[in-house]
CSV table of C-alpha atoms in Angstrom, one decimal:
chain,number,residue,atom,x,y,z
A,417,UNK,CA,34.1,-89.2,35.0
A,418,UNK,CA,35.3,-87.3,38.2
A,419,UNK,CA,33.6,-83.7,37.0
A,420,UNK,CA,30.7,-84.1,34.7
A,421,UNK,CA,28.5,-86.3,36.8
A,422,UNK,CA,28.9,-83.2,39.2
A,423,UNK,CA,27.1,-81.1,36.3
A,424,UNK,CA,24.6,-83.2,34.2
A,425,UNK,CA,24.3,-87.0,33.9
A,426,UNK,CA,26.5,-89.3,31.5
A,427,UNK,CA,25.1,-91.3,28.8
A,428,UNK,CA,28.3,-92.6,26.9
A,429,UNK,CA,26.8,-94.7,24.1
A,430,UNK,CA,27.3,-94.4,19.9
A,431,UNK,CA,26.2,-91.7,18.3
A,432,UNK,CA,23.5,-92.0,14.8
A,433,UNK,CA,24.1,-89.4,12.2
A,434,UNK,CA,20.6,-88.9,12.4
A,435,UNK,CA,20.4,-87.8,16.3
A,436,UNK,CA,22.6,-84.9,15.3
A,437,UNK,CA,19.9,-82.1,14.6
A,438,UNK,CA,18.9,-82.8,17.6
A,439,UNK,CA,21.9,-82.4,19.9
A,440,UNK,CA,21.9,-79.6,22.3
A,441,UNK,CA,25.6,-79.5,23.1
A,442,UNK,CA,28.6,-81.8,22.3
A,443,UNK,CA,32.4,-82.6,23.3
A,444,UNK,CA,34.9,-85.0,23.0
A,445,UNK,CA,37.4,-85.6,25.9
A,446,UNK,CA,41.1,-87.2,25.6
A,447,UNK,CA,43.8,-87.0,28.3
A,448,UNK,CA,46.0,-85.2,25.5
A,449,UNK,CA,43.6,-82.1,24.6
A,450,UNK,CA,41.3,-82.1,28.0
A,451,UNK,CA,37.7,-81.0,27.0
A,452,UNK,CA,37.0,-79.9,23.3
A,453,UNK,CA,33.4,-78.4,22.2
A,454,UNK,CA,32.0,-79.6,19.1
A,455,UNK,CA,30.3,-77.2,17.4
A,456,UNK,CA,29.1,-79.0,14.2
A,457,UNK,CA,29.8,-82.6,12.6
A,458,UNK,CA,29.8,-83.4,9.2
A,459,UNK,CA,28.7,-79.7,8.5
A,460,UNK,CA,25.4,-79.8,10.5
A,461,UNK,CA,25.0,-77.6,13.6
A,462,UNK,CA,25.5,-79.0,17.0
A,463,UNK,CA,22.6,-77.2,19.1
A,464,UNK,CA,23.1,-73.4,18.0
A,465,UNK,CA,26.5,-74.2,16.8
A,466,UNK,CA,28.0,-72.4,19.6
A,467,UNK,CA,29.8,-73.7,22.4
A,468,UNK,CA,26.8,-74.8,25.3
A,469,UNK,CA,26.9,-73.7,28.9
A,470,UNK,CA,27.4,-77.1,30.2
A,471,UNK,CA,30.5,-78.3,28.1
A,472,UNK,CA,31.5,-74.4,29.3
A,473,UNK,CA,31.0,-75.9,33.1
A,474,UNK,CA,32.7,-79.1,32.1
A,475,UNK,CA,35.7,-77.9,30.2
A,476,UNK,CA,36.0,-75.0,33.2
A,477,UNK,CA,36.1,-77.9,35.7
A,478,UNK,CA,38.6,-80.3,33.8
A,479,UNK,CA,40.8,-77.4,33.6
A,480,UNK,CA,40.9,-76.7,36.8
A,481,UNK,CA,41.1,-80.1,38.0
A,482,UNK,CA,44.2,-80.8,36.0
A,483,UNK,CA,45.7,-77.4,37.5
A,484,UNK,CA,45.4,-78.7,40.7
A,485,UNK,CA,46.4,-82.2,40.0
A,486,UNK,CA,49.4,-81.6,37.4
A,487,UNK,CA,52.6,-83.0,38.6
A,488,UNK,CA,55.8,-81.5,37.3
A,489,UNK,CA,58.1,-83.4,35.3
């Protein structure tokens, strides 16, 4: 939530199988594996079905915010 505001606006709601086609770009985020592009789902193209410039920007950002933020154990 601290990065991709800075980038484009957040809609976080459930996703229809039927919006897919019409997705421009996609990601899914966990603590564990950051920022992950999501090229297709369930087969179908996401936008192009290459990874967008804006989950680009975002994963760029999230990486470098954890580089700056990581604490050594």
């Amino acid at each position: 939530f601290e990065i991709a505001p800075e980038i484009l606006p957040l809609n976080l709601s459930a996703l229809h199988r039927s919006e897919i086609p019409h997705l421009a770009e996609a990601m899914l985020t966990s603590s564990g594996r950051g920022v992950v592009p999501i090229t297709q789902i369930d087969g179908q193209p996401v936008g192009n079905g290459t990874v967008g410039p804006l989950v680009k920007a975002i994963k760029q950002g999230y990486d470098a915010w954890t580089e700056a933020h990581i604490e050594p154990i």
